[in-house]
Tab-separated table of C-alpha atoms in Angstrom:
chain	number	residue	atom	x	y	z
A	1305	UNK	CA	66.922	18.353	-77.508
A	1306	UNK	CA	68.564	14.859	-77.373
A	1307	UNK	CA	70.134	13.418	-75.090
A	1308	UNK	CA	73.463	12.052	-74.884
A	1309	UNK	CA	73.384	9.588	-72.092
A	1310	UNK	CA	70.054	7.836	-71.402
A	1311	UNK	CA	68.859	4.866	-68.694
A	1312	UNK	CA	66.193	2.935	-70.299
A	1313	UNK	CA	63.755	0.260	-68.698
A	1314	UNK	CA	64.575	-2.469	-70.968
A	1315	UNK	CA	68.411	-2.830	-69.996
A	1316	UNK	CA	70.480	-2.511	-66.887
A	1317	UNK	CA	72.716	-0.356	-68.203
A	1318	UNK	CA	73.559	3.366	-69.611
A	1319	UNK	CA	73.162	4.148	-73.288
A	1320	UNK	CA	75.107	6.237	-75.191
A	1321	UNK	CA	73.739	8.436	-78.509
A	1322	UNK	CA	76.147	7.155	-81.008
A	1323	UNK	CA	75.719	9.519	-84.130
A	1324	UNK	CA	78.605	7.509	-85.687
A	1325	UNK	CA	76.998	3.970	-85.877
A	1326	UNK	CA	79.530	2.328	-89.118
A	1327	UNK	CA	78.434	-1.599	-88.602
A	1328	UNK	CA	74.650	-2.851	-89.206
A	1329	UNK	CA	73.200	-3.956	-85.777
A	1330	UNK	CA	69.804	-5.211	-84.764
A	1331	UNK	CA	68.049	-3.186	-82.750
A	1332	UNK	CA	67.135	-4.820	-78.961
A	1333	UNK	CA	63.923	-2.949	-78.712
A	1334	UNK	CA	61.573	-3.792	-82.097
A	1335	UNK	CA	64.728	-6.416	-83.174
A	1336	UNK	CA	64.751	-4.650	-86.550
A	1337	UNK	CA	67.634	-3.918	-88.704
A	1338	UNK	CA	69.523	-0.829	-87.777
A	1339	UNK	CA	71.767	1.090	-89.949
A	1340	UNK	CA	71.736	4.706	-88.590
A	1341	UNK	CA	72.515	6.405	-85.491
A	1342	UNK	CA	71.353	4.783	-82.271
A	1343	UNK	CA	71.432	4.463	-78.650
A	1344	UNK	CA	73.801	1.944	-77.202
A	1345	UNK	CA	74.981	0.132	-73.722
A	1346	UNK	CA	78.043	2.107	-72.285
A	1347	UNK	CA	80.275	-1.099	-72.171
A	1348	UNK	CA	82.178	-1.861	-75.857
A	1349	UNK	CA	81.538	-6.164	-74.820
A	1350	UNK	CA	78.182	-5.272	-74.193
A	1351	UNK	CA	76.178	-5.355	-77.991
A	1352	UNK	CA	72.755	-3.885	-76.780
A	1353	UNK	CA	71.652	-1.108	-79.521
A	1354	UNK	CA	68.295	0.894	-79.409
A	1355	UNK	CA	67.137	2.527	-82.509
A	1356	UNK	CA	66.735	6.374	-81.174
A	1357	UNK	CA	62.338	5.609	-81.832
A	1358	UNK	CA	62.451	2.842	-79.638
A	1359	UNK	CA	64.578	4.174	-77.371
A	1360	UNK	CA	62.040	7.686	-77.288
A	1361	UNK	CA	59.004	5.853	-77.352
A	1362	UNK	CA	56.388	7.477	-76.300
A	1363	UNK	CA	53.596	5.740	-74.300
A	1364	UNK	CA	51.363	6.836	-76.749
A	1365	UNK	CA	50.816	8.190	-80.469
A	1366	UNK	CA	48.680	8.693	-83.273
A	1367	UNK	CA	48.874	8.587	-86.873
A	1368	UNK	CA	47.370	10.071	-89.923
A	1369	UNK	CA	46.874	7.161	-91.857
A	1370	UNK	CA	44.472	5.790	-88.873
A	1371	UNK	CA	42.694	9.222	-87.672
A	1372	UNK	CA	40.770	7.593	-85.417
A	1373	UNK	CA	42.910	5.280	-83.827
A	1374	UNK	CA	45.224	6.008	-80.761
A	1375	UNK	CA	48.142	3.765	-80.291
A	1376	UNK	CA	49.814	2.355	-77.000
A	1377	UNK	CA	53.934	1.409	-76.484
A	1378	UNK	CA	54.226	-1.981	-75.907
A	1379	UNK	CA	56.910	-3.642	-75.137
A	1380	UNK	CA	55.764	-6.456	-76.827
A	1381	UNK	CA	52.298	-7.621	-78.627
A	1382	UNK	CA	49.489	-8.221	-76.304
A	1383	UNK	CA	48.152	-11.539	-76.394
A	1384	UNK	CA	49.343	-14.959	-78.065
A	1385	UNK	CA	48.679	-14.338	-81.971
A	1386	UNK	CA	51.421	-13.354	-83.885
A	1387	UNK	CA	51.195	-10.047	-85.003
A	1388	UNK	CA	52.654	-7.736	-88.166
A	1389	UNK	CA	53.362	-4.418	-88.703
A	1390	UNK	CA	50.398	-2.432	-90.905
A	1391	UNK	CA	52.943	-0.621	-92.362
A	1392	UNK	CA	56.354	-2.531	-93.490
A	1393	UNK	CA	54.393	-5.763	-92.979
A	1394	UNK	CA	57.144	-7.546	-91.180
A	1395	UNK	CA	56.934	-9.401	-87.891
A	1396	UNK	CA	56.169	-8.013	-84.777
A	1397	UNK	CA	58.797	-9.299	-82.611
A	1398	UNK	CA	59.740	-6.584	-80.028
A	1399	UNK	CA	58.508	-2.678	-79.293
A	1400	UNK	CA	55.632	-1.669	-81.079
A	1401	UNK	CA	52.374	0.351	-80.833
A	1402	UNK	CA	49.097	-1.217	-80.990
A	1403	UNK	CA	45.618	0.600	-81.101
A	1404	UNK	CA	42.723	0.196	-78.881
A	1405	UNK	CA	40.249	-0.953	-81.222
A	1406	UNK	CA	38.665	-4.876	-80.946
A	1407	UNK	CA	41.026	-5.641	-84.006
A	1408	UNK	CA	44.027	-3.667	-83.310
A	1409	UNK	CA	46.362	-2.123	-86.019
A	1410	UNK	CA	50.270	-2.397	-84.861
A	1411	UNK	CA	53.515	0.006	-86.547
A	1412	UNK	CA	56.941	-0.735	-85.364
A	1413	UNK	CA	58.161	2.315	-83.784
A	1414	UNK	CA	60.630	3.246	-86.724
A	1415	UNK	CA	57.478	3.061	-88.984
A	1416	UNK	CA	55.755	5.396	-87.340
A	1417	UNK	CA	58.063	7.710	-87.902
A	1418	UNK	CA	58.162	7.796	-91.736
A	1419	UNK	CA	58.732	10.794	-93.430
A	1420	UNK	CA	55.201	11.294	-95.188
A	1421	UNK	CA	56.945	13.067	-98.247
A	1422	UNK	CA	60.858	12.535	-99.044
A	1423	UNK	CA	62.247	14.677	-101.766
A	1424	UNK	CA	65.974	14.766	-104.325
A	1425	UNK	CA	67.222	15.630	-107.432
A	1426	UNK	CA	63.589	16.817	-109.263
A	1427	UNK	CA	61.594	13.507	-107.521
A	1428	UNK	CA	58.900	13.707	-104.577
A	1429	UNK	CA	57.672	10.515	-103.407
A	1430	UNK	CA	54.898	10.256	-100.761
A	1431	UNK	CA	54.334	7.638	-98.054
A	1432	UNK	CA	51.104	5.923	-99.311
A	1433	UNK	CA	48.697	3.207	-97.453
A	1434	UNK	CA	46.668	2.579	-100.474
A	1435	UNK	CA	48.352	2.356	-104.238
A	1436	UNK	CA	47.304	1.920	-108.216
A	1437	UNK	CA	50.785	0.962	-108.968
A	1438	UNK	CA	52.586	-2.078	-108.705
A	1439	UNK	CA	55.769	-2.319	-106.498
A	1440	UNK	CA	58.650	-2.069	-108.846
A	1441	UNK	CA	60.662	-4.694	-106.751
A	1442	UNK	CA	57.588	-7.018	-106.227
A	1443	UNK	CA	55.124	-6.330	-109.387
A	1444	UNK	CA	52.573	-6.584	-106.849
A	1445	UNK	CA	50.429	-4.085	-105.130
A	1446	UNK	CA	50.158	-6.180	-101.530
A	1447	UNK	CA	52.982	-7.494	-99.782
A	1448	UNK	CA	51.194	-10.390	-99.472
A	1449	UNK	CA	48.009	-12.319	-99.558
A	1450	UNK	CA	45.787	-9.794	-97.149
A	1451	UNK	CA	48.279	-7.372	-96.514
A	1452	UNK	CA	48.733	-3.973	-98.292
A	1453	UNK	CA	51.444	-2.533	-96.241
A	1454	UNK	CA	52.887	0.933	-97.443
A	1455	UNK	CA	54.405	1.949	-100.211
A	1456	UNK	CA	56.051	5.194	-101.340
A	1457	UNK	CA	55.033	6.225	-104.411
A	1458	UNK	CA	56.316	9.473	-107.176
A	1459	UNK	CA	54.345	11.977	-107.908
A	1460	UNK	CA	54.120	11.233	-111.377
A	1461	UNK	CA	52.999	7.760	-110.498
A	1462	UNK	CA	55.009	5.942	-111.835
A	1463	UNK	CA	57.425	4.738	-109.081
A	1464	UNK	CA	56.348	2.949	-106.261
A	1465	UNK	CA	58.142	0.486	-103.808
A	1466	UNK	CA	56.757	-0.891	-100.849
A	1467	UNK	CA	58.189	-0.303	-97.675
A	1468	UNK	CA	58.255	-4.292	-96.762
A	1469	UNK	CA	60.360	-4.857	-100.100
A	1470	UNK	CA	62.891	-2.457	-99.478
A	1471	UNK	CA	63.296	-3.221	-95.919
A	1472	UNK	CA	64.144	-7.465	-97.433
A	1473	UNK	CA	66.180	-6.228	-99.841
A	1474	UNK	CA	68.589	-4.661	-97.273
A	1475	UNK	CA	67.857	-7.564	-95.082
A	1476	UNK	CA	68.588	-10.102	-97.535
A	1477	UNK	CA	72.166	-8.783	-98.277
A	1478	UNK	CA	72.815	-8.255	-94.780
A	1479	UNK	CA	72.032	-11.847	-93.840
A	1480	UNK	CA	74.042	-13.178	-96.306
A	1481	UNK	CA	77.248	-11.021	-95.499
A	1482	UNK	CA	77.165	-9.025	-98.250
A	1483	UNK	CA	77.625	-6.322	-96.467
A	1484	UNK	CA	81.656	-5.403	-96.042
A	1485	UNK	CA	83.252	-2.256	-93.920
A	1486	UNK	CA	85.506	-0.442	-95.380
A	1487	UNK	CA	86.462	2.342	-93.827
A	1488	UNK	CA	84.143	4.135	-92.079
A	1489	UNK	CA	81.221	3.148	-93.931
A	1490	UNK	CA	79.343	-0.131	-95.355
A	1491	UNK	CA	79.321	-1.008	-98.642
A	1492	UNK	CA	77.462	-3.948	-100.897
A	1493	UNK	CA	79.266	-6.012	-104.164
A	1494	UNK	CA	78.217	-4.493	-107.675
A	1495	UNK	CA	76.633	-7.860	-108.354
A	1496	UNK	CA	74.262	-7.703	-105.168
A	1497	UNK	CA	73.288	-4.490	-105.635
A	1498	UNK	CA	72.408	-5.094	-109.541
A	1499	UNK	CA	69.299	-7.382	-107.407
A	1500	UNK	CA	68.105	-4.440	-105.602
A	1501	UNK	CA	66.512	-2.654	-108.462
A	1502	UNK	CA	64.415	-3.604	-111.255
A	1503	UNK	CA	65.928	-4.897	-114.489
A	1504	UNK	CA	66.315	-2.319	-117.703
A	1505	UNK	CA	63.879	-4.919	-119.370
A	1506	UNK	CA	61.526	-4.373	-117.036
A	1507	UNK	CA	61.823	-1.433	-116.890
A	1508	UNK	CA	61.217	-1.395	-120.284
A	1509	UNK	CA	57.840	-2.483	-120.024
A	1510	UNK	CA	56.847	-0.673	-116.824
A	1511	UNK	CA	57.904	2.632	-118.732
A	1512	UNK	CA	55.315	4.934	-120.396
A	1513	UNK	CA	57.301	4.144	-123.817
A	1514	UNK	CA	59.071	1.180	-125.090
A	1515	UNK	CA	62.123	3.458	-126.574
A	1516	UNK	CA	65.910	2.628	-125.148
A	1517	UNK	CA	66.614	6.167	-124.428
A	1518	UNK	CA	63.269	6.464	-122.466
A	1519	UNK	CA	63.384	3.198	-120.600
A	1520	UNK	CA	67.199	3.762	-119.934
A	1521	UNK	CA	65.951	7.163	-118.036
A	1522	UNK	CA	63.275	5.354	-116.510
A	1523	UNK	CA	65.763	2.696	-114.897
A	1524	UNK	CA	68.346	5.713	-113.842
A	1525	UNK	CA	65.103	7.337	-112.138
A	1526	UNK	CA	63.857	3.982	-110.316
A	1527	UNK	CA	67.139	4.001	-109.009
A	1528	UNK	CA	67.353	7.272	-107.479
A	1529	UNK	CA	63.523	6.634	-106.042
A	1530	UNK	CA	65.018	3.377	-104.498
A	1531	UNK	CA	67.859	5.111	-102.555
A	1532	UNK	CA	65.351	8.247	-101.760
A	1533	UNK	CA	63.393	5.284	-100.089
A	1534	UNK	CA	66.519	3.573	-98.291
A	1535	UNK	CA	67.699	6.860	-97.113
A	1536	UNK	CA	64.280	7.599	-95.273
A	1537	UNK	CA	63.622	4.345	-93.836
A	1538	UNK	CA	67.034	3.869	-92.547
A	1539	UNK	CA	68.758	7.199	-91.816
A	1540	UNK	CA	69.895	10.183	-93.731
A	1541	UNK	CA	73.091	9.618	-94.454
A	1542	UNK	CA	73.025	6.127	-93.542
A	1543	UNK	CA	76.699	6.010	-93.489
A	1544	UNK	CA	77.056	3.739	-96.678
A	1545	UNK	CA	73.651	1.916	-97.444
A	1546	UNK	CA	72.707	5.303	-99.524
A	1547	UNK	CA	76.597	5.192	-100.806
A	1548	UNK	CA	75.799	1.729	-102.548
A	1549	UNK	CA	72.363	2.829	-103.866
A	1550	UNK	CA	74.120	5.526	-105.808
A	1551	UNK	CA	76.892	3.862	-106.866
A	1552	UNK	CA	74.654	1.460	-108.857
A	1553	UNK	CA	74.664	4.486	-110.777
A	1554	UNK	CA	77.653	3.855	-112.205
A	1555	UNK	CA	76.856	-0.007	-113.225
């Protein structure tokens, strides 16, 4: 059951489920980027939005990928070190869950919640802590120096973004106001979105043959993996961000 009107400890105020959410919007609780349906305050002036896992946060949790781990709601890190997120490898800036062990693992509350298996048009990608491919965005298999982060990876192999470069990539174009609204939904330039996925040379080369006609599938397939992957990590629909992946479709 959800709930339509909640009070939460972290602001004065009511918040509202809004299932309509059109405009970007950070989210007050883990002060990641929200796309997707969230909980906000009750006054229009007042901009304070909760992603619905923040704002459902458990005080505790567990996850598969770290069996023998269980995880506590914090409102923010314990202790003075910064911290990052095992999964997406971004910042810890805000809600998060942090394990009990001497050196503690820490997942934003939206990563948590990744679907383990997303599926569309013939393609089945799984949520994967370790890899053997590189990230198609990236051509790396870590995020960075030390850190692995997740990745979601096809079946077949042969498609695999990390979690950490898809989450920038969205972030990037929302920072620098690529984002427009029109209408009721948000929508990215043709020439921004050509950045978001992998060039057909590269492709090219990534591809398990070297022939236009199977690299030019290949590219049309990374495509569709990268807006599978948007649409999971930020909402299904995402009222726009998936309508730009597909429309690159068309480019």
């Amino acid at each position: 059951m959800k709930y339509t009107v909640i009070e939460h400890f972290s602001h004065p105020h009511l918040l509202l489920w809004n299932s309509a959410e059109t405009v970007p919007y950070q989210c007050d609780g883990c002060k990641e980027l929200g796309f997707k349906a969230c909980y906000r305050c009750e006054y229009v002036d007042c901009d304070f939005h909760l992603h619905e896992e923040c704002a459902t946060a458990s005080s505790s949790t567990f996850h598969t990928f770290f069996k023998k781990c269980d995880f506590k709601f914090h409102e923010k890190a314990p202790g003075e070190c910064p911290r990052y997120c095992d999964a997406c490898g971004k910042d810890v800036l805000g809600f998060v869950y942090q394990c009990t062990h001497k050196k503690p693992y820490d997942l934003h509350p939206c990563c948590v919640k990744l679907q383990h298996t997303i599926k569309g048009d013939g393609i089945e990608l799984k949520l994967s802590k370790k890899v053997s491919s590189k990230c198609l965005k990236c051509q790396s298999k870590e995020v960075s120096k030390g850190i692995k982060g997740w990745s979601y990876v096809s079946t077949c192999g042969q498609y695999c973004y990390h979690v950490a470069c898809v989450k920038d990539m969205v972030l990037e174009n929302w920072k620098n106001g690529n984002f427009v609204q029109q209408s009721d939904a948000i929508e990215l330039s043709s020439l921004e979105m050509q950045s978001m996925v992998p060039s057909q040379e590269l492709v090219m080369q990534c591809g398990e043959s070297s022939s236009r006609r199977k690299g030019s599938r290949y590219w049309s397939i990374a495509k569709l993996v990268l807006q599978l992957i948007v649409s999971a990590i930020f909402g299904d629909p995402t009222y726009g961000v998936v309508a730009f992946v597909e429309s690159l479709f068309s480019n």
